[in-house]
Coordinates of C-alpha atoms and ligand atoms in Angstrom, one line a residue:
M1 CA 131.4 71.0 94.3
R2 CA 132.7 71.5 91.3
E3 CA 130.5 68.8 89.3
V4 CA 127.5 71.3 91.1
A5 CA 129.0 74.6 90.0
A6 CA 129.7 73.1 86.7
G7 CA 126.1 72.0 86.4
D8 CA 126.4 67.9 86.7
R9 CA 125.4 67.3 89.7
A10 CA 122.4 68.4 91.6
A11 CA 122.2 70.1 95.2
Y12 CA 123.7 67.9 97.7
F13 CA 123.9 67.9 101.3
S14 CA 126.5 66.2 103.3
N15 CA 128.1 66.2 107.4
V16 CA 131.7 68.3 107.9
T17 CA 133.6 69.3 110.9
L18 CA 134.2 73.1 111.2
S19 CA 136.7 74.1 113.7
G20 CA 135.9 70.5 115.5
H21 CA 131.9 71.2 115.7
P22 CA 129.9 68.1 113.2
A23 CA 128.1 70.2 111.0
R24 CA 125.8 70.0 108.4
M25 CA 127.0 72.0 105.0
F26 CA 124.3 71.8 101.8
T27 CA 126.4 73.1 98.3
S28 CA 124.4 74.3 95.6
R29 CA 125.0 76.2 92.6
F30 CA 124.7 79.3 91.9
G31 CA 124.6 81.3 88.9
S32 CA 126.8 79.7 86.1
G33 CA 130.2 78.3 86.8
R34 CA 130.2 79.0 90.5
A35 CA 128.4 76.9 93.7
L36 CA 127.4 78.2 97.3
Q37 CA 128.0 76.5 100.1
V38 CA 126.3 77.1 103.3
A39 CA 126.8 75.2 107.0
V40 CA 124.9 74.8 110.5
R41 CA 126.5 72.7 113.3
S42 CA 124.4 70.2 114.3
D43 CA 125.5 69.4 117.4
T44 CA 122.6 71.4 119.2
V45 CA 120.3 69.7 117.3
E46 CA 121.2 65.7 118.4
Q47 CA 121.4 67.2 121.4
G48 CA 117.9 68.5 120.8
V49 CA 116.8 64.6 119.8
R50 CA 118.4 62.9 122.3
Q51 CA 116.5 65.2 124.7
A52 CA 113.3 64.4 123.1
A53 CA 114.4 60.7 123.5
R54 CA 114.9 61.0 126.7
L55 CA 111.6 63.1 127.9
L56 CA 109.3 60.5 125.7
A57 CA 110.9 57.3 127.0
G58 CA 109.9 59.2 130.6
V59 CA 106.6 60.6 129.3
G60 CA 105.5 56.9 128.6
G61 CA 106.9 55.0 131.5
T62 CA 105.1 57.0 133.8
G63 CA 101.5 57.0 131.3
V64 CA 102.7 53.1 131.9
L65 CA 103.4 52.8 135.4
L66 CA 99.9 55.1 136.0
A67 CA 98.1 52.8 134.1
A68 CA 99.1 49.8 136.0
V69 CA 98.9 51.3 139.4
L70 CA 95.4 53.0 138.4
G71 CA 93.6 49.1 136.7
Y72 CA 95.3 47.8 140.6
W73 CA 92.9 50.5 141.9
V74 CA 90.0 50.4 140.1
S75 CA 90.0 45.5 139.9
R76 CA 90.4 46.4 143.5
T77 CA 87.7 48.7 144.6
G78 CA 85.5 47.1 141.3
L79 CA 86.2 43.8 142.3
A80 CA 86.0 43.7 145.6
P81 CA 82.1 43.1 145.9
V82 CA 82.9 39.7 143.9
A83 CA 85.7 39.2 146.4
R84 CA 83.4 39.5 149.4
L85 CA 80.2 37.8 147.6
T86 CA 82.9 34.2 146.8
A87 CA 84.5 34.5 150.3
T88 CA 80.6 34.6 151.8
A89 CA 79.4 32.1 149.3
E90 CA 82.3 29.8 150.5
R91 CA 81.6 30.7 153.9
I92 CA 78.6 29.1 153.2
A93 CA 79.3 26.6 151.8
A94 CA 82.1 25.7 155.1
T95 CA 79.2 26.4 157.6
R96 CA 75.7 25.6 155.7
D97 CA 74.8 28.9 158.0
A98 CA 72.8 30.6 156.4
R99 CA 73.0 33.7 158.5
H100 CA 76.0 34.9 156.8
R101 CA 74.9 38.3 154.9
I102 CA 77.8 40.4 152.0
D103 CA 78.4 43.6 153.9
M104 CA 77.5 46.5 151.6
P105 CA 80.2 49.4 151.9
A106 CA 78.7 52.7 153.6
G107 CA 76.2 55.0 150.6
S108 CA 76.3 51.8 148.3
A109 CA 72.2 52.4 148.5
R110 CA 73.5 54.3 145.8
R111 CA 75.4 53.0 144.0
E112 CA 73.4 51.0 141.3
D113 CA 76.3 48.8 139.7
E114 CA 75.5 45.0 138.2
V115 CA 78.1 44.0 141.1
T116 CA 75.7 46.0 144.7
R117 CA 73.0 44.6 142.9
L118 CA 74.1 40.6 142.3
A119 CA 75.0 41.5 146.2
T120 CA 72.0 42.8 146.9
A121 CA 69.6 39.7 145.2
F122 CA 72.6 37.6 147.0
N123 CA 71.5 38.9 150.2
T124 CA 68.3 38.4 149.8
M125 CA 68.5 35.1 148.9
L126 CA 70.2 34.5 152.0
G127 CA 67.8 36.1 153.8
E128 CA 64.8 33.4 152.3
L129 CA 67.2 30.5 152.7
E130 CA 67.4 31.6 156.1
Q131 CA 63.8 31.8 157.0
S132 CA 63.0 28.6 155.4
V133 CA 65.7 26.8 157.2
T134 CA 64.5 28.2 160.3
A135 CA 61.1 27.1 159.5
Q136 CA 61.5 23.6 159.3
R137 CA 63.9 23.5 162.1
R138 CA 61.1 25.3 164.1
L139 CA 58.4 22.1 162.6
V140 CA 60.9 20.0 163.4
A141 CA 61.2 20.9 167.3
D142 CA 57.5 21.3 167.9
A143 CA 57.2 18.4 166.2
S144 CA 59.1 16.6 168.7
H145 CA 57.9 18.2 171.4
E146 CA 54.6 17.4 170.5
L147 CA 54.5 13.7 170.2
R148 CA 56.2 13.4 173.4
T149 CA 53.4 13.4 175.2
P150 CA 51.0 11.1 174.0
L151 CA 54.2 8.6 173.4
T152 CA 54.6 9.2 176.8
A153 CA 51.0 8.5 177.4
L154 CA 50.8 5.4 175.1
R155 CA 54.1 3.7 177.1
T156 CA 51.6 4.2 180.5
N157 CA 48.7 2.4 178.5
A158 CA 51.3 -0.5 177.3
D159 CA 53.1 -0.8 180.3
L160 CA 49.8 -1.5 182.2
L161 CA 48.8 -4.0 179.9
A162 CA 52.0 -5.4 180.1
R163 CA 50.9 -6.7 183.7
G164 CA 47.4 -7.9 182.3
D165 CA 47.4 -10.2 184.7
R166 CA 46.9 -8.0 188.0
L167 CA 44.1 -6.3 186.5
T168 CA 40.0 -7.0 185.6
G169 CA 38.9 -7.5 182.7
A170 CA 37.0 -4.1 182.4
Q171 CA 40.4 -2.6 183.0
R172 CA 42.1 -4.3 180.3
D173 CA 39.7 -3.9 178.0
R174 CA 39.5 0.4 179.0
A175 CA 43.4 0.5 178.5
S176 CA 43.5 -1.5 175.4
G177 CA 41.1 1.0 173.7
A178 CA 43.1 3.7 175.2
L179 CA 46.1 2.2 173.7
Q180 CA 44.7 2.1 170.4
R181 CA 42.7 5.3 170.3
Q182 CA 46.3 6.8 171.4
L183 CA 47.9 4.9 168.1
R184 CA 45.2 6.3 166.1
E185 CA 46.1 10.2 167.3
V186 CA 49.5 9.5 167.0
T187 CA 49.4 8.0 163.3
Q188 CA 47.3 11.1 162.4
L189 CA 49.9 13.6 164.2
V190 CA 52.5 12.4 162.3
N191 CA 50.6 11.8 158.8
D192 CA 50.0 15.9 159.3
L193 CA 53.4 16.3 160.0
I194 CA 53.8 14.8 157.1
E195 CA 51.8 16.8 155.1
L196 CA 52.7 20.1 156.9
A197 CA 56.0 19.4 155.8
R198 CA 56.2 19.2 152.3
D199 CA 55.1 22.9 151.0
E200 CA 55.7 22.9 147.5
E201 CA 52.1 21.1 145.5
P202 CA 52.5 18.4 143.0
L203 CA 52.7 20.3 139.5
P204 CA 51.3 17.1 138.1
L205 CA 48.3 16.7 139.8
V206 CA 47.1 20.3 139.1
E207 CA 43.6 20.3 137.4
D208 CA 40.7 22.6 137.2
V209 CA 38.7 21.6 140.4
S210 CA 35.0 23.0 140.1
L211 CA 34.7 24.6 143.5
A212 CA 31.2 23.5 144.0
D213 CA 31.3 19.4 143.1
L214 CA 34.9 19.9 145.7
A215 CA 32.6 21.4 148.1
A216 CA 29.9 18.2 147.2
H217 CA 32.2 15.8 147.5
A218 CA 33.5 17.5 151.0
V219 CA 30.3 17.9 152.6
R220 CA 29.0 14.2 151.2
S221 CA 32.1 12.5 153.0
A222 CA 32.3 15.0 156.4
R223 CA 28.4 13.9 156.4
G224 CA 29.6 9.6 156.5
H225 CA 32.2 11.0 159.2
W226 CA 29.6 12.8 161.4
P227 CA 26.1 11.1 161.3
D228 CA 25.2 13.0 164.2
V229 CA 26.0 16.5 162.9
P230 CA 23.5 17.6 159.8
F231 CA 25.6 19.8 157.1
T232 CA 23.8 22.3 154.8
L233 CA 25.3 23.3 151.0
T234 CA 23.9 26.4 149.3
V235 CA 25.7 26.8 146.2
D236 CA 24.6 30.6 144.7
P237 CA 24.3 29.9 141.4
G238 CA 26.5 32.9 139.8
A239 CA 29.4 30.9 142.2
A240 CA 28.8 27.5 140.9
P241 CA 30.8 27.7 137.5
A242 CA 33.4 29.1 139.1
H243 CA 36.8 26.6 138.8
V244 CA 40.1 26.7 140.7
P245 CA 43.9 25.5 139.7
G246 CA 45.0 23.4 142.0
V247 CA 45.1 19.4 143.1
P248 CA 42.0 18.6 144.2
A249 CA 42.8 16.2 146.9
R250 CA 44.7 19.1 148.6
F251 CA 41.6 21.1 148.5
S252 CA 39.5 18.4 149.6
R253 CA 41.3 18.5 152.7
L254 CA 41.8 22.3 153.5
L255 CA 38.1 21.7 153.5
T256 CA 37.9 18.7 155.3
N257 CA 39.7 20.3 157.9
L258 CA 37.6 23.1 157.9
L259 CA 34.2 20.7 157.9
D260 CA 35.9 18.5 161.1
N261 CA 36.5 21.0 163.2
A262 CA 32.9 22.4 163.5
A263 CA 31.4 19.1 163.3
K264 CA 34.1 19.0 166.8
F265 CA 32.6 22.1 168.3
S266 CA 29.0 22.2 167.3
P267 CA 26.8 21.3 170.3
S268 CA 24.8 18.1 169.1
G269 CA 22.0 18.2 166.9
A270 CA 23.2 22.1 165.1
P271 CA 23.7 22.7 162.1
V272 CA 27.1 23.0 160.2
E273 CA 26.2 25.5 157.1
V274 CA 28.9 25.6 154.2
A275 CA 27.7 28.4 151.5
L276 CA 29.8 28.8 147.9
T277 CA 28.9 31.7 147.0
R278 CA 30.7 34.9 143.8
S279 CA 32.6 37.2 145.7
G280 CA 34.4 40.9 144.0
S281 CA 32.9 43.3 141.5
G282 CA 34.1 44.3 138.1
S283 CA 36.9 42.8 136.6
V284 CA 38.3 41.4 139.4
Q285 CA 35.9 38.3 140.5
G286 CA 36.2 35.3 143.0
A287 CA 34.7 32.7 144.7
E288 CA 34.1 32.5 148.5
L289 CA 33.8 28.8 150.3
T290 CA 32.6 29.6 154.3
V291 CA 31.8 27.1 156.7
R292 CA 30.1 28.3 159.6
D293 CA 29.1 26.6 162.9
H294 CA 26.8 26.9 166.2
G295 CA 29.4 26.0 168.1
P296 CA 31.8 27.7 171.0
G297 CA 33.4 30.7 168.5
I298 CA 36.5 31.7 168.7
S299 CA 37.5 34.2 171.3
P300 CA 38.6 37.3 171.0
Q301 CA 42.5 36.0 172.0
D302 CA 42.5 33.0 170.5
A303 CA 41.8 34.4 167.1
P304 CA 45.0 35.8 165.9
Y305 CA 47.3 32.5 166.5
V306 CA 44.4 29.6 165.9
F307 CA 46.3 29.3 161.8
D308 CA 49.1 28.6 164.0
R309 CA 50.5 25.4 163.9
F310 CA 50.1 22.6 167.2
Y311 CA 47.8 26.4 168.7
R312 CA 45.2 24.9 170.4
A313 CA 42.4 27.0 172.5
D314 CA 42.3 25.6 176.3
S315 CA 38.7 25.0 175.5
A316 CA 39.7 22.9 172.9
R317 CA 42.2 20.6 174.8
A318 CA 39.5 18.4 175.9
L319 CA 38.9 17.2 172.4
P320 CA 41.0 14.9 170.1
G321 CA 43.0 17.0 167.4
S322 CA 46.9 18.1 167.2
G323 CA 46.8 21.3 166.5
L324 CA 47.7 21.4 162.9
G325 CA 44.2 21.2 161.2
L326 CA 43.5 24.5 160.6
A327 CA 47.6 25.1 159.5
M328 CA 47.3 22.7 157.1
A329 CA 44.7 24.8 155.9
R330 CA 45.9 27.8 155.8
Q331 CA 49.2 26.6 153.9
I332 CA 47.4 24.6 151.2
A333 CA 45.1 27.7 150.9
H334 CA 48.5 29.9 150.8
A335 CA 49.6 27.5 147.9
H336 CA 47.0 28.3 145.9
G337 CA 46.7 31.7 145.6
A338 CA 43.3 32.0 148.2
T339 CA 42.8 33.6 151.5
I340 CA 41.4 31.8 154.8
T341 CA 40.1 33.9 157.7
A342 CA 37.9 32.9 161.6
E343 CA 35.9 35.2 162.5
P344 CA 32.5 35.2 164.8
A345 CA 29.7 34.1 163.2
P346 CA 26.9 36.4 163.9
G347 CA 24.7 34.8 166.2
G348 CA 27.8 32.7 167.9
G349 CA 29.3 30.6 166.6
A350 CA 32.7 30.2 164.1
L351 CA 32.8 31.6 160.6
F352 CA 35.6 30.4 158.4
R353 CA 35.9 31.4 154.7
V354 CA 38.3 30.7 152.3
G355 CA 38.3 33.5 149.1
F356 CA 40.0 32.6 146.0
E357 CA 40.0 35.6 143.7
R358 CA 39.8 36.1 140.3
P359 CA 38.8 32.8 138.8
P360 CA 35.3 32.8 137.4
G361 CA 34.8 31.8 133.6
P362 CA 35.0 28.3 132.3
K363 CA 37.9 28.4 133.0
G364 CA 38.9 30.8 135.5
R365 CA 42.6 31.5 134.7
Ligands
LIG419 N1 34.7 26.2 164.2 C1 35.5 26.4 165.7 N2 35.1 26.7 166.8 C2 35.7 27.1 167.6 N3 36.8 26.9 167.3 C3 37.5 26.3 166.4 C4 37.0 25.7 165.3 N4 38.2 25.4 164.5 C5 38.7 25.6 165.3 N5 39.3 26.6 166.5 C6 40.1 26.9 167.4 O1 41.7 26.3 166.3 C7 41.9 25.4 167.4 C8 43.1 25.3 166.1 O2 42.0 24.5 165.4 P1 43.1 23.0 164.8 O3 44.2 23.4 163.9 O4 42.4 22.3 163.8 O5 43.4 22.3 166.1 P2 42.5 21.0 166.5 O6 41.2 21.0 165.7 O7 43.7 20.2 166.7 O8 42.1 21.2 167.2 C9 41.6 24.8 168.2 O9 41.6 23.7 169.2 C10 40.6 25.5 168.3 O10 41.0 26.2 169.4
LIG420 MG1 41.4 20.9 163.4

């Protein structure tokens, strides 16, 4: 203090104890040769600092805790759909049952976050999968059912022939003729089933098919097959250049199935008329293939079902066939983006239309 008063030392702070209390003292020069000392109790300040430290620790701790709880809650509610998705996927993998779905929480229709969209997409995919599995199962069930009858008939005739020594020559010939016919039918049925079960078109075989050439070829081979049926083919010059992308062999199959039906149901000598015409107008242009016969036609109560697998009208049961021809025709048409319909033809008979949209032009795509 003396050094400060003498001006030898700058003003300074120091810690002292005043009547038992800690204090902070300031020493400064005051005039010449004098010094001033000011002291303030410092224990209250220290207490304040300690209090602030405690408060900060409390607030900080609560903050961390709150963040942890909130984080947990967000992850639980935000990721719950993901957990459900995983569980559903695991369940399907374990049970191979595509009927499971992810439960969407109520009101989620309004929520449009990524996870909800994923869950919706997942459910849609499951729906498609289930449908395809069901369709395959039904095909197998229908097929086994349909195969049973011809197989029984085959066995009967085979048994009959096995006891051939007791048959007359004529009876034996009849039985072996029937056996051969039934074998052919079963073979045809199995082949049709194989084609029907495969519903994707083999991509490497897709090419631009000229509808006029296709029709000409199908009619030519139908004439060979049914020499007694007069087939006529008319091609509208406007539709002649129509090309559609597709697998030629499959298109032929479609047309052959229609021509076979027409010939089969035609009374003898009645013509089967095949035509290729232009359809549509403006920018949406198309071509239409029609097959018309003069047979009994399709009755209104059969019309909705003729394209179903194995469906045969009662009146058709006496004729050979399996009921797969039109199902296959429809499948081929749909695989190529074409439509197929059946209707009664004006003046009697059946009229089948196969519509191809947006083809014409040099390369109809
Ligand atoms: N041109 C037609 N005229 C009358 N009925 C038809 C014609 N084409 C198909 N049908 C009806 O549709 C059914 C299904 O045809 P399809 O699937 O080809 O089977 P299938 O020829 O083996 O009987 C036929 O059984 C018949 O009842
Ligand atoms: Mg048929």
